[in-house]
Amino acid sequence: VHGEPAAIPQLEAEAEEDISKEVAEAPKNYESVKVPQLADLEKESQLPLPSNWEDIDVSILTSVLTRVDEEDIEWEPQSLFSQLASEIQLERDTQNPEEKSPEK
């Protein structure tokens, strides 16, 4: 019938179902990856790996990794976008000096 709008099915019956206790189906064709044991890694390595990580002093490493020598700056998306657009345009102009962008 051309004059009547199409009926939209009601989803009330499905909305009333409690799916909070349903468990998702496990993925099919899943291949588990075997994590190598420390002994297996030592066999392949020429140097023995440490067996007790508590005896290793990593303070020098962590002192370098955690050092931050810059101040926190709040990001303003619009100004960052404008700055990036300007840099891209400047780069284009320096690569192709004969092709200037049209003036607006």
mmCIF file with all atom_site columns, C-alpha atoms in Angstrom:
data_model
loop_
_atom_site.group_PDB
_atom_site.id
_atom_site.type_symbol
_atom_site.label_atom_id
_atom_site.label_alt_id
_atom_site.label_comp_id
_atom_site.label_asym_id
_atom_site.label_entity_id
_atom_site.label_seq_id
_atom_site.pdbx_PDB_ins_code
_atom_site.Cartn_x
_atom_site.Cartn_y
_atom_site.Cartn_z
_atom_site.occupancy
_atom_site.B_iso_or_equiv
_atom_site.pdbx_formal_charge
_atom_site.auth_seq_id
_atom_site.auth_comp_id
_atom_site.auth_asym_id
_atom_site.auth_atom_id
_atom_site.pdbx_PDB_model_num
ATOM 1   C CA . VAL A 1 1   ? 0.000  0.000   0.000  1.00 0.00 ? 1   VAL A CA 1
ATOM 2   C CA . HIS A 1 2   ? 1.553  3.247   -1.118 1.00 0.00 ? 2   HIS A CA 1
ATOM 3   C CA . GLY A 1 3   ? -0.124 5.741   1.215  1.00 0.00 ? 3   GLY A CA 1
ATOM 4   C CA . GLU A 1 4   ? 0.713  4.122   4.584  1.00 0.00 ? 4   GLU A CA 1
ATOM 5   C CA . PRO A 1 5   ? 4.122  4.414   6.247  1.00 0.00 ? 5   PRO A CA 1
ATOM 6   C CA . ALA A 1 6   ? 6.036  1.223   6.883  1.00 0.00 ? 6   ALA A CA 1
ATOM 7   C CA . ALA A 1 7   ? 5.560  -0.232  10.343 1.00 0.00 ? 7   ALA A CA 1
ATOM 8   C CA . ILE A 1 8   ? 8.581  -0.224  12.644 1.00 0.00 ? 8   ILE A CA 1
ATOM 9   C CA . PRO A 1 9   ? 8.849  -3.465  14.625 1.00 0.00 ? 9   PRO A CA 1
ATOM 10  C CA . GLN A 1 10  ? 8.761  -3.144  18.402 1.00 0.00 ? 10  GLN A CA 1
ATOM 11  C CA . LEU A 1 11  ? 11.730 -4.453  20.339 1.00 0.00 ? 11  LEU A CA 1
ATOM 12  C CA . GLU A 1 12  ? 10.016 -4.485  23.724 1.00 0.00 ? 12  GLU A CA 1
ATOM 13  C CA . ALA A 1 13  ? 10.193 -8.264  24.073 1.00 0.00 ? 13  ALA A CA 1
ATOM 14  C CA . GLU A 1 14  ? 13.925 -8.280  23.372 1.00 0.00 ? 14  GLU A CA 1
ATOM 15  C CA . ALA A 1 15  ? 14.518 -5.272  25.629 1.00 0.00 ? 15  ALA A CA 1
ATOM 16  C CA . GLU A 1 16  ? 12.952 -7.084  28.587 1.00 0.00 ? 16  GLU A CA 1
ATOM 17  C CA . GLU A 1 17  ? 15.414 -9.995  28.343 1.00 0.00 ? 17  GLU A CA 1
ATOM 18  C CA . ASP A 1 18  ? 18.101 -9.967  31.024 1.00 0.00 ? 18  ASP A CA 1
ATOM 19  C CA . ILE A 1 19  ? 21.343 -10.700 29.225 1.00 0.00 ? 19  ILE A CA 1
ATOM 20  C CA . SER A 1 20  ? 23.603 -9.576  32.070 1.00 0.00 ? 20  SER A CA 1
ATOM 21  C CA . LYS A 1 21  ? 24.317 -13.170 33.101 1.00 0.00 ? 21  LYS A CA 1
ATOM 22  C CA . GLU A 1 22  ? 24.988 -14.537 29.617 1.00 0.00 ? 22  GLU A CA 1
ATOM 23  C CA . VAL A 1 23  ? 28.528 -15.587 28.795 1.00 0.00 ? 23  VAL A CA 1
ATOM 24  C CA . ALA A 1 24  ? 30.036 -14.814 25.415 1.00 0.00 ? 24  ALA A CA 1
ATOM 25  C CA . GLU A 1 25  ? 30.869 -17.752 23.203 1.00 0.00 ? 25  GLU A CA 1
ATOM 26  C CA . ALA A 1 26  ? 34.551 -18.636 23.096 1.00 0.00 ? 26  ALA A CA 1
ATOM 27  C CA . PRO A 1 27  ? 36.353 -17.711 19.881 1.00 0.00 ? 27  PRO A CA 1
ATOM 28  C CA . LYS A 1 28  ? 36.737 -20.463 17.318 1.00 0.00 ? 28  LYS A CA 1
ATOM 29  C CA . ASN A 1 29  ? 40.084 -21.399 15.765 1.00 0.00 ? 29  ASN A CA 1
ATOM 30  C CA . TYR A 1 30  ? 41.972 -19.932 18.711 1.00 0.00 ? 30  TYR A CA 1
ATOM 31  C CA . GLU A 1 31  ? 45.567 -21.047 18.977 1.00 0.00 ? 31  GLU A CA 1
ATOM 32  C CA . SER A 1 32  ? 47.155 -20.597 22.362 1.00 0.00 ? 32  SER A CA 1
ATOM 33  C CA . VAL A 1 33  ? 50.740 -19.438 22.454 1.00 0.00 ? 33  VAL A CA 1
ATOM 34  C CA . LYS A 1 34  ? 53.081 -21.278 24.763 1.00 0.00 ? 34  LYS A CA 1
ATOM 35  C CA . VAL A 1 35  ? 55.122 -18.859 26.846 1.00 0.00 ? 35  VAL A CA 1
ATOM 36  C CA . PRO A 1 36  ? 58.688 -20.131 27.092 1.00 0.00 ? 36  PRO A CA 1
ATOM 37  C CA . GLN A 1 37  ? 60.008 -20.990 30.521 1.00 0.00 ? 37  GLN A CA 1
ATOM 38  C CA . LEU A 1 38  ? 63.095 -19.264 31.916 1.00 0.00 ? 38  LEU A CA 1
ATOM 39  C CA . ALA A 1 39  ? 65.054 -22.537 31.674 1.00 0.00 ? 39  ALA A CA 1
ATOM 40  C CA . ASP A 1 40  ? 64.203 -22.806 27.957 1.00 0.00 ? 40  ASP A CA 1
ATOM 41  C CA . LEU A 1 41  ? 65.410 -19.249 27.373 1.00 0.00 ? 41  LEU A CA 1
ATOM 42  C CA . GLU A 1 42  ? 68.647 -19.943 29.245 1.00 0.00 ? 42  GLU A CA 1
ATOM 43  C CA . LYS A 1 43  ? 69.320 -22.957 27.028 1.00 0.00 ? 43  LYS A CA 1
ATOM 44  C CA . GLU A 1 44  ? 69.018 -20.766 23.909 1.00 0.00 ? 44  GLU A CA 1
ATOM 45  C CA . SER A 1 45  ? 71.017 -17.891 25.387 1.00 0.00 ? 45  SER A CA 1
ATOM 46  C CA . GLN A 1 46  ? 74.781 -17.829 25.745 1.00 0.00 ? 46  GLN A CA 1
ATOM 47  C CA . LEU A 1 47  ? 74.516 -15.756 28.926 1.00 0.00 ? 47  LEU A CA 1
ATOM 48  C CA . PRO A 1 48  ? 72.569 -17.054 31.897 1.00 0.00 ? 48  PRO A CA 1
ATOM 49  C CA . LEU A 1 49  ? 69.477 -15.088 32.810 1.00 0.00 ? 49  LEU A CA 1
ATOM 50  C CA . PRO A 1 50  ? 69.084 -14.020 36.435 1.00 0.00 ? 50  PRO A CA 1
ATOM 51  C CA . SER A 1 51  ? 66.914 -16.341 38.456 1.00 0.00 ? 51  SER A CA 1
ATOM 52  C CA . ASN A 1 52  ? 66.333 -13.903 41.314 1.00 0.00 ? 52  ASN A CA 1
ATOM 53  C CA . TRP A 1 53  ? 65.320 -10.442 40.095 1.00 0.00 ? 53  TRP A CA 1
ATOM 54  C CA . GLU A 1 54  ? 65.317 -9.048  43.648 1.00 0.00 ? 54  GLU A CA 1
ATOM 55  C CA . ASP A 1 55  ? 69.140 -9.056  43.721 1.00 0.00 ? 55  ASP A CA 1
ATOM 56  C CA . ILE A 1 56  ? 69.425 -6.794  40.664 1.00 0.00 ? 56  ILE A CA 1
ATOM 57  C CA . ASP A 1 57  ? 69.865 -3.067  41.243 1.00 0.00 ? 57  ASP A CA 1
ATOM 58  C CA . VAL A 1 58  ? 67.917 -1.217  38.546 1.00 0.00 ? 58  VAL A CA 1
ATOM 59  C CA . SER A 1 59  ? 68.028 2.176   40.286 1.00 0.00 ? 59  SER A CA 1
ATOM 60  C CA . ILE A 1 60  ? 70.298 3.667   37.608 1.00 0.00 ? 60  ILE A CA 1
ATOM 61  C CA . LEU A 1 61  ? 67.914 2.563   34.878 1.00 0.00 ? 61  LEU A CA 1
ATOM 62  C CA . THR A 1 62  ? 64.786 3.789   36.648 1.00 0.00 ? 62  THR A CA 1
ATOM 63  C CA . SER A 1 63  ? 66.387 7.122   37.529 1.00 0.00 ? 63  SER A CA 1
ATOM 64  C CA . VAL A 1 64  ? 66.925 7.806   33.832 1.00 0.00 ? 64  VAL A CA 1
ATOM 65  C CA . LEU A 1 65  ? 63.570 6.443   32.694 1.00 0.00 ? 65  LEU A CA 1
ATOM 66  C CA . THR A 1 66  ? 61.481 8.419   35.157 1.00 0.00 ? 66  THR A CA 1
ATOM 67  C CA . ARG A 1 67  ? 63.222 11.760  34.709 1.00 0.00 ? 67  ARG A CA 1
ATOM 68  C CA . VAL A 1 68  ? 61.007 14.360  33.054 1.00 0.00 ? 68  VAL A CA 1
ATOM 69  C CA . ASP A 1 69  ? 62.658 17.692  32.340 1.00 0.00 ? 69  ASP A CA 1
ATOM 70  C CA . GLU A 1 70  ? 59.704 19.511  30.835 1.00 0.00 ? 70  GLU A CA 1
ATOM 71  C CA . GLU A 1 71  ? 56.846 21.421  32.336 1.00 0.00 ? 71  GLU A CA 1
ATOM 72  C CA . ASP A 1 72  ? 53.229 20.355  31.990 1.00 0.00 ? 72  ASP A CA 1
ATOM 73  C CA . ILE A 1 73  ? 51.476 22.298  29.255 1.00 0.00 ? 73  ILE A CA 1
ATOM 74  C CA . GLU A 1 74  ? 47.731 22.182  28.778 1.00 0.00 ? 74  GLU A CA 1
ATOM 75  C CA . TRP A 1 75  ? 46.801 21.148  25.262 1.00 0.00 ? 75  TRP A CA 1
ATOM 76  C CA . GLU A 1 76  ? 44.395 23.347  23.375 1.00 0.00 ? 76  GLU A CA 1
ATOM 77  C CA . PRO A 1 77  ? 43.168 21.300  20.390 1.00 0.00 ? 77  PRO A CA 1
ATOM 78  C CA . GLN A 1 78  ? 42.237 24.278  18.200 1.00 0.00 ? 78  GLN A CA 1
ATOM 79  C CA . SER A 1 79  ? 45.603 26.009  18.615 1.00 0.00 ? 79  SER A CA 1
ATOM 80  C CA . LEU A 1 80  ? 47.475 22.728  18.065 1.00 0.00 ? 80  LEU A CA 1
ATOM 81  C CA . PHE A 1 81  ? 45.470 22.141  14.885 1.00 0.00 ? 81  PHE A CA 1
ATOM 82  C CA . SER A 1 82  ? 46.200 25.677  13.662 1.00 0.00 ? 82  SER A CA 1
ATOM 83  C CA . GLN A 1 83  ? 49.903 25.304  14.426 1.00 0.00 ? 83  GLN A CA 1
ATOM 84  C CA . LEU A 1 84  ? 50.057 21.966  12.600 1.00 0.00 ? 84  LEU A CA 1
ATOM 85  C CA . ALA A 1 85  ? 48.200 23.357  9.584  1.00 0.00 ? 85  ALA A CA 1
ATOM 86  C CA . SER A 1 86  ? 50.628 26.298  9.421  1.00 0.00 ? 86  SER A CA 1
ATOM 87  C CA . GLU A 1 87  ? 53.648 23.992  9.606  1.00 0.00 ? 87  GLU A CA 1
ATOM 88  C CA . ILE A 1 88  ? 52.264 21.770  6.837  1.00 0.00 ? 88  ILE A CA 1
ATOM 89  C CA . GLN A 1 89  ? 51.564 24.781  4.630  1.00 0.00 ? 89  GLN A CA 1
ATOM 90  C CA . LEU A 1 90  ? 55.049 26.189  5.276  1.00 0.00 ? 90  LEU A CA 1
ATOM 91  C CA . GLU A 1 91  ? 56.586 22.826  4.384  1.00 0.00 ? 91  GLU A CA 1
ATOM 92  C CA . ARG A 1 92  ? 54.555 22.662  1.162  1.00 0.00 ? 92  ARG A CA 1
ATOM 93  C CA . ASP A 1 93  ? 55.579 26.207  0.237  1.00 0.00 ? 93  ASP A CA 1
ATOM 94  C CA . THR A 1 94  ? 59.280 25.450  0.784  1.00 0.00 ? 94  THR A CA 1
ATOM 95  C CA . GLN A 1 95  ? 59.090 22.203  -1.225 1.00 0.00 ? 95  GLN A CA 1
ATOM 96  C CA . ASN A 1 96  ? 57.201 23.776  -4.140 1.00 0.00 ? 96  ASN A CA 1
ATOM 97  C CA . PRO A 1 97  ? 57.983 27.512  -4.157 1.00 0.00 ? 97  PRO A CA 1
ATOM 98  C CA . GLU A 1 98  ? 56.461 28.000  -7.628 1.00 0.00 ? 98  GLU A CA 1
ATOM 99  C CA . GLU A 1 99  ? 53.094 26.551  -6.477 1.00 0.00 ? 99  GLU A CA 1
ATOM 100 C CA . LYS A 1 100 ? 51.795 29.062  -3.957 1.00 0.00 ? 100 LYS A CA 1
ATOM 101 C CA . SER A 1 101 ? 48.517 28.319  -2.239 1.00 0.00 ? 101 SER A CA 1
ATOM 102 C CA . PRO A 1 102 ? 45.601 30.402  -3.499 1.00 0.00 ? 102 PRO A CA 1
ATOM 103 C CA . GLU A 1 103 ? 44.817 33.445  -1.376 1.00 0.00 ? 103 GLU A CA 1
ATOM 104 C CA . LYS A 1 104 ? 41.447 33.377  0.345  1.00 0.00 ? 104 LYS A CA 1
#
